[in-house]
Short mmCIF file of C-alpha atoms in Angstrom, two decimals:
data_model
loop_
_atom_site.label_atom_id
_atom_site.label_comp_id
_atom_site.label_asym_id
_atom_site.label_seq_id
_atom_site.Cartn_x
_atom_site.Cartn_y
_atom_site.Cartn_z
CA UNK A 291 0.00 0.00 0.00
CA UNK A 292 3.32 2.55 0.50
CA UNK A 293 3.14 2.51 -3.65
CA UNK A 294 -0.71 3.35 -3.94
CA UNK A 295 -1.45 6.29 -5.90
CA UNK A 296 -5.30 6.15 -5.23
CA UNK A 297 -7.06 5.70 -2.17
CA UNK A 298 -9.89 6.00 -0.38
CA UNK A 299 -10.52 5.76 3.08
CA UNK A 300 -13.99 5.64 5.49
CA UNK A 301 -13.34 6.86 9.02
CA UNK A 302 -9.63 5.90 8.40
CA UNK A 303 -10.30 2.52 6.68
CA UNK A 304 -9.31 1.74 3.54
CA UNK A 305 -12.06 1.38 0.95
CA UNK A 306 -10.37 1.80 -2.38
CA UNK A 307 -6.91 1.09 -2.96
CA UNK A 308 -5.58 1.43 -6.26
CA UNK A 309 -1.96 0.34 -6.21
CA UNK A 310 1.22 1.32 -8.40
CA UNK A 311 0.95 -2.43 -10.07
CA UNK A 312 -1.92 -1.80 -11.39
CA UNK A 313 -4.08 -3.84 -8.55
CA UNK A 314 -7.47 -2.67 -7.32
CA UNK A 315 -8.77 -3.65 -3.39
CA UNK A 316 -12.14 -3.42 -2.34
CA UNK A 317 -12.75 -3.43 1.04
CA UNK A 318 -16.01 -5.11 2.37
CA UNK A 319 -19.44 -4.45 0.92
CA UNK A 320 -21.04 -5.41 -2.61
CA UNK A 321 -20.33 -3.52 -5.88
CA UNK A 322 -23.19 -2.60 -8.69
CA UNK A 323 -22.33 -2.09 -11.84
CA UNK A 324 -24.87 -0.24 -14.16
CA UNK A 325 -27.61 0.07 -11.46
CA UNK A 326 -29.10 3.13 -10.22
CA UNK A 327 -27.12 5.49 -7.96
CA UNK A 328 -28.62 4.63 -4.49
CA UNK A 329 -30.28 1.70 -5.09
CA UNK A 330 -29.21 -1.42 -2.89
CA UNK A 331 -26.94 -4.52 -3.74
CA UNK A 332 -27.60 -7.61 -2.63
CA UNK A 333 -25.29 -9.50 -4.01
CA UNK A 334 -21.45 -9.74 -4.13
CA UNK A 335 -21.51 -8.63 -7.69
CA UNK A 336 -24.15 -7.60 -9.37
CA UNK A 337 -24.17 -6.63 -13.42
CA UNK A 338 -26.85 -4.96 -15.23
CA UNK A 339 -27.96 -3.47 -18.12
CA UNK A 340 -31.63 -1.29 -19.34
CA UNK A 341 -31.27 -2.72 -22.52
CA UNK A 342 -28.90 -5.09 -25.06
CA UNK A 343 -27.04 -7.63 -25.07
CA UNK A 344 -25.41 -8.07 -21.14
CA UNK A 345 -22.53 -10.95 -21.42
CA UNK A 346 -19.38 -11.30 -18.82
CA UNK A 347 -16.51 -12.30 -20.40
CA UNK A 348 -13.21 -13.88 -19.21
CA UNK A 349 -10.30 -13.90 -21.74
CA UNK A 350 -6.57 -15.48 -21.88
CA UNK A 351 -4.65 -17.25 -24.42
CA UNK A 352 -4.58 -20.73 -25.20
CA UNK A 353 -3.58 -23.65 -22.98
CA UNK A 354 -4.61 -22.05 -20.08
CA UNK A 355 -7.46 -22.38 -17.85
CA UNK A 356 -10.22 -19.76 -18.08
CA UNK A 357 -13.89 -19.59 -16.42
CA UNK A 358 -15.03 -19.44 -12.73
CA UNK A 359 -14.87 -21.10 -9.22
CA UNK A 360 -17.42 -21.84 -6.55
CA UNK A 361 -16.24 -22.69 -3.33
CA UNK A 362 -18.50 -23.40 0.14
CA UNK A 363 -17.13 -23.88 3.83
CA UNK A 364 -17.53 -25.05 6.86
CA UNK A 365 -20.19 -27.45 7.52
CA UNK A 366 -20.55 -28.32 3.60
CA UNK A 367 -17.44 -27.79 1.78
CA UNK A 368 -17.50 -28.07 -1.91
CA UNK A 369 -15.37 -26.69 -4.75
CA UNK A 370 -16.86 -26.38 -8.16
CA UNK A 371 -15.04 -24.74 -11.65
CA UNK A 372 -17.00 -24.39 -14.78
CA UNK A 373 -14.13 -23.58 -17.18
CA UNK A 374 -12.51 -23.97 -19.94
CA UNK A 375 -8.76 -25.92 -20.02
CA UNK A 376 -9.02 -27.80 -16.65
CA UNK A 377 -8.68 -31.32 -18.13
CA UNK A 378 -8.47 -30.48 -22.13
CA UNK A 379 -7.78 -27.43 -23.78
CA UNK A 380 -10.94 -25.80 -25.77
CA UNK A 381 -13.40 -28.04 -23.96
CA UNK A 382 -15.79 -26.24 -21.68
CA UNK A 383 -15.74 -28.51 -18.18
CA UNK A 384 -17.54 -28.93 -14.72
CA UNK A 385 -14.85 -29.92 -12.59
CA UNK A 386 -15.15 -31.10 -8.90
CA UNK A 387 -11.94 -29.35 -6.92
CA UNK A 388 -12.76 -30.93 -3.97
CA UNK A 389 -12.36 -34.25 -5.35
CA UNK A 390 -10.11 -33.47 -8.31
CA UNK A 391 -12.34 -35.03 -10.87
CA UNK A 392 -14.26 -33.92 -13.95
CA UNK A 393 -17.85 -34.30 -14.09
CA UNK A 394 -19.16 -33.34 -17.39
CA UNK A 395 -17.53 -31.45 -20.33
CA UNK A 396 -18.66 -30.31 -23.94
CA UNK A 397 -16.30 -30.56 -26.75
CA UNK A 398 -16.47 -27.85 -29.97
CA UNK A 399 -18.06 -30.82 -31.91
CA UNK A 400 -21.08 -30.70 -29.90
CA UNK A 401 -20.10 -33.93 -27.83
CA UNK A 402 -21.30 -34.39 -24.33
CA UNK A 403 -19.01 -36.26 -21.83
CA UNK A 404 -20.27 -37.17 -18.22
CA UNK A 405 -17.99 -38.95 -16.05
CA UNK A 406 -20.04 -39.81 -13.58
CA UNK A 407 -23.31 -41.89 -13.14
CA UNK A 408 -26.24 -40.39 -15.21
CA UNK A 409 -29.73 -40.93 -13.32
CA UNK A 410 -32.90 -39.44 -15.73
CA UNK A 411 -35.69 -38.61 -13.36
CA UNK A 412 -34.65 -40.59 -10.38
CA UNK A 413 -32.11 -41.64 -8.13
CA UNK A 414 -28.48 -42.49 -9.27
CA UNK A 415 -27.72 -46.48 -8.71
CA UNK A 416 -24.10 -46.97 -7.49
CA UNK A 417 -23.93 -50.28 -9.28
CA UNK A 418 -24.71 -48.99 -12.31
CA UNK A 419 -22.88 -46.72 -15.28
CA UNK A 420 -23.67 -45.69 -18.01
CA UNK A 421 -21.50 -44.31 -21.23
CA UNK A 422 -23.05 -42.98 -24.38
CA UNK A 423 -20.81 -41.43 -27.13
CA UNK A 424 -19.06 -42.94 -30.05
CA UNK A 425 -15.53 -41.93 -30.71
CA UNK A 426 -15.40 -43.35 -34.31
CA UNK A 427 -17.47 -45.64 -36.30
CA UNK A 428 -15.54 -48.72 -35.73
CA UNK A 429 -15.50 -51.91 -33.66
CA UNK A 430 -12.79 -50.40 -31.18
CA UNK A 431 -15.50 -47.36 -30.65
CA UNK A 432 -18.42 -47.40 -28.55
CA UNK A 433 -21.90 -45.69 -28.74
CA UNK A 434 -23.63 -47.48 -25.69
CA UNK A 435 -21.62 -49.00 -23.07
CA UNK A 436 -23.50 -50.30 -19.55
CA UNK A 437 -21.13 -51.14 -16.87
CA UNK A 438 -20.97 -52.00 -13.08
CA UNK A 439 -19.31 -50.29 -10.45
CA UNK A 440 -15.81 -51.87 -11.16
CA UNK A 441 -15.94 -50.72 -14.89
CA UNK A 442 -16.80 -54.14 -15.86
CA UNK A 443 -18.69 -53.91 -19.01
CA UNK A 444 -22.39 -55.39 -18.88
CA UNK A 445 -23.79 -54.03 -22.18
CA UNK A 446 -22.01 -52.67 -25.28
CA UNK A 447 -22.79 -51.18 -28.92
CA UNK A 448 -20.04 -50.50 -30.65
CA UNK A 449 -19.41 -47.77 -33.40
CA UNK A 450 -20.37 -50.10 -36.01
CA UNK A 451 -23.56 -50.55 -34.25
CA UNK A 452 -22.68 -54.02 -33.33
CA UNK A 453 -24.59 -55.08 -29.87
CA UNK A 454 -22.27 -57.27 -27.56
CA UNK A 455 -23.58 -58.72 -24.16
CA UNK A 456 -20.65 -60.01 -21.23
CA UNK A 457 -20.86 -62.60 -18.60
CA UNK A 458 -19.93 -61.41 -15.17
CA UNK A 459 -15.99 -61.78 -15.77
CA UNK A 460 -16.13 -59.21 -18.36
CA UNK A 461 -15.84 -62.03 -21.34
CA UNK A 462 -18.04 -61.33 -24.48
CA UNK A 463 -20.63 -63.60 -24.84
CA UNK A 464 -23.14 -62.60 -27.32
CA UNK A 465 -22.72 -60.48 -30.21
CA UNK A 466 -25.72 -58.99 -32.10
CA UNK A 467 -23.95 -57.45 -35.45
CA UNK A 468 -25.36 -57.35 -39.01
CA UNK A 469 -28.64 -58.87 -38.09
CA UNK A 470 -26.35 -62.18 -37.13
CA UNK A 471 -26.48 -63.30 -33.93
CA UNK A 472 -23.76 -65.19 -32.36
CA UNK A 473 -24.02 -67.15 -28.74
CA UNK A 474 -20.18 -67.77 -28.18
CA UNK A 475 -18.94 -66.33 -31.39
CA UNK A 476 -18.38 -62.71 -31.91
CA UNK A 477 -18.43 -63.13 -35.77
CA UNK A 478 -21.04 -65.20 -36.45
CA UNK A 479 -21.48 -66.03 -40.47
CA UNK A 480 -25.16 -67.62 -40.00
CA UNK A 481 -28.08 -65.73 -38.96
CA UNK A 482 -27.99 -67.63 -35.91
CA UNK A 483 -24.44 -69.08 -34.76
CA UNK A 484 -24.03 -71.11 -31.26
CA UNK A 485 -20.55 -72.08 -30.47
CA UNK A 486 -19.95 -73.93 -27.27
CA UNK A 487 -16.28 -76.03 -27.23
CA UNK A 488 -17.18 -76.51 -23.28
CA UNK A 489 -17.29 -80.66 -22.41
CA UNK A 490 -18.84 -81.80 -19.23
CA UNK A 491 -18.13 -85.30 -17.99
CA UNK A 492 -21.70 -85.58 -16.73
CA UNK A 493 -24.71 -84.07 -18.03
CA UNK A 494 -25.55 -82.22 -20.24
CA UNK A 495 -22.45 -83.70 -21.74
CA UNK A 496 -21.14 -80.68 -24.03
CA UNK A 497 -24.81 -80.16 -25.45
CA UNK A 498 -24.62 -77.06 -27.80
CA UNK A 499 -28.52 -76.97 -28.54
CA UNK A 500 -30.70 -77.93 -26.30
CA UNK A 501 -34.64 -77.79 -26.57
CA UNK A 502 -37.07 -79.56 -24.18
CA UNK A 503 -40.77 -79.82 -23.83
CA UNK A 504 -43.55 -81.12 -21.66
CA UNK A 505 -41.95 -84.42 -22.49
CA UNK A 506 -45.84 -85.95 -22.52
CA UNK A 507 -48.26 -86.13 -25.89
CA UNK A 508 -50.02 -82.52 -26.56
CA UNK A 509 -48.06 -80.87 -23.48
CA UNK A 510 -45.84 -78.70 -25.79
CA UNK A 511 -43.59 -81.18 -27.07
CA UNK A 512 -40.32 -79.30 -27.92
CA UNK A 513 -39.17 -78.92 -31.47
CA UNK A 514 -36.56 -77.73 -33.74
CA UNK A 515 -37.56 -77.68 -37.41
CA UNK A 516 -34.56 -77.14 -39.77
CA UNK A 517 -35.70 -76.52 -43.33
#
């Protein structure tokens, strides 16, 4: 403060301080911009405008992180940044500060990203994810993925639109994919494909096909017609 060259002081208080660097202090109280002279602020900042367009804007050059923080204390303590730059440059982000992770960000392409869980009109299951986005139409891609809470994939279509179901140690067990549908094949050539190299000692004894009925005249015998 020895280098200020404006100040202003309240019953010996500093108010105002302009500094030589350039800095500006404000000491207490809210500030109004474009409101009437005397009328009251009730909040920190408060912008306004009779008429046009009224935008706030934040500027700084690339590879840097620009936008705004919200912070609470005390009894609930959270840190929130909506900004651009926190994770990836360009992409504006919701990030979590208090738990150094990224919730949601939109790319210039118009892509969504949520990191999270996603719950639509009711409560968020912890067992459950869910991923929708496809990075590139290919097999390696995804457009629907449903997993658990270990990341374990339950439920996949890919970029080619190919729809692949797993058991519950993450193998691939069906695949859905050109209106072919292969049961222990993910490239099925038939329409229908079952593939089961699995040999049991004991029954079923390595049965690939299996189809039963009432096992008693006109109690829905089972049947498999090949034609």
């Amino acid at each position: 403060l020895d280098k200020a060259y404006i100040r202003m002081k309240s019953e010996g208080t500093n108010v105002i301080v302009l500094d030589a660097d350039g800095f500006t202090y404000l000491s207490g109280g809210n500030v109004g911009v474009g409101q009437a002279f005397g009328s009251t602020v009730d909040e920190l900042l408060h912008l306004e405008k009779t008429a046009g367009t009224t935008i706030v804007k934040t500027e700084v050059a690339a590879n840097s992180v620009v936008g705004f923080e919200i912070k609470k204390t005390n009894a609930t303590t959270s840190n929130w940044r909506i900004v651009d730059g926190q994770t990836v440059n360009g992409d504006l982000e919701i990030y979590d500060v208090t738990d150094s992770r990224l919730i949601t960000s939109f790319n210039g392409a118009g892509n969504v990203k949520f990191t999270g869980l996603v719950g639509v009109n009711k409560a968020i299951n912890a067992s459950v994810g869910l991923s929708v986005g496809s990075d590139a139409a290919s097999s390696t891609s995804y457009g629907l993925e449903i997993c658990n809470n270990n990341s374990n994939t339950r439920f996949l279509v890919d970029g080619l639109g190919s729809q692949r179901f797993y058991a519950s140690d993450n193998s691939e067990t069906a695949r859905f994919t050109e209106g072919k549908l292969g049961i222990g094949d993910n490239d099925p050539f038939a329409a229908l494909e079952v593939n089961d190299t699995g040999w049991s000692s004991g029954a079923p004894y390595g049965t690939v096909v299996y189809v039963e009925g009432g096992g008693v005249n006109d109690l829905n015998w089972g049947h498999l017609v090949v034609s």
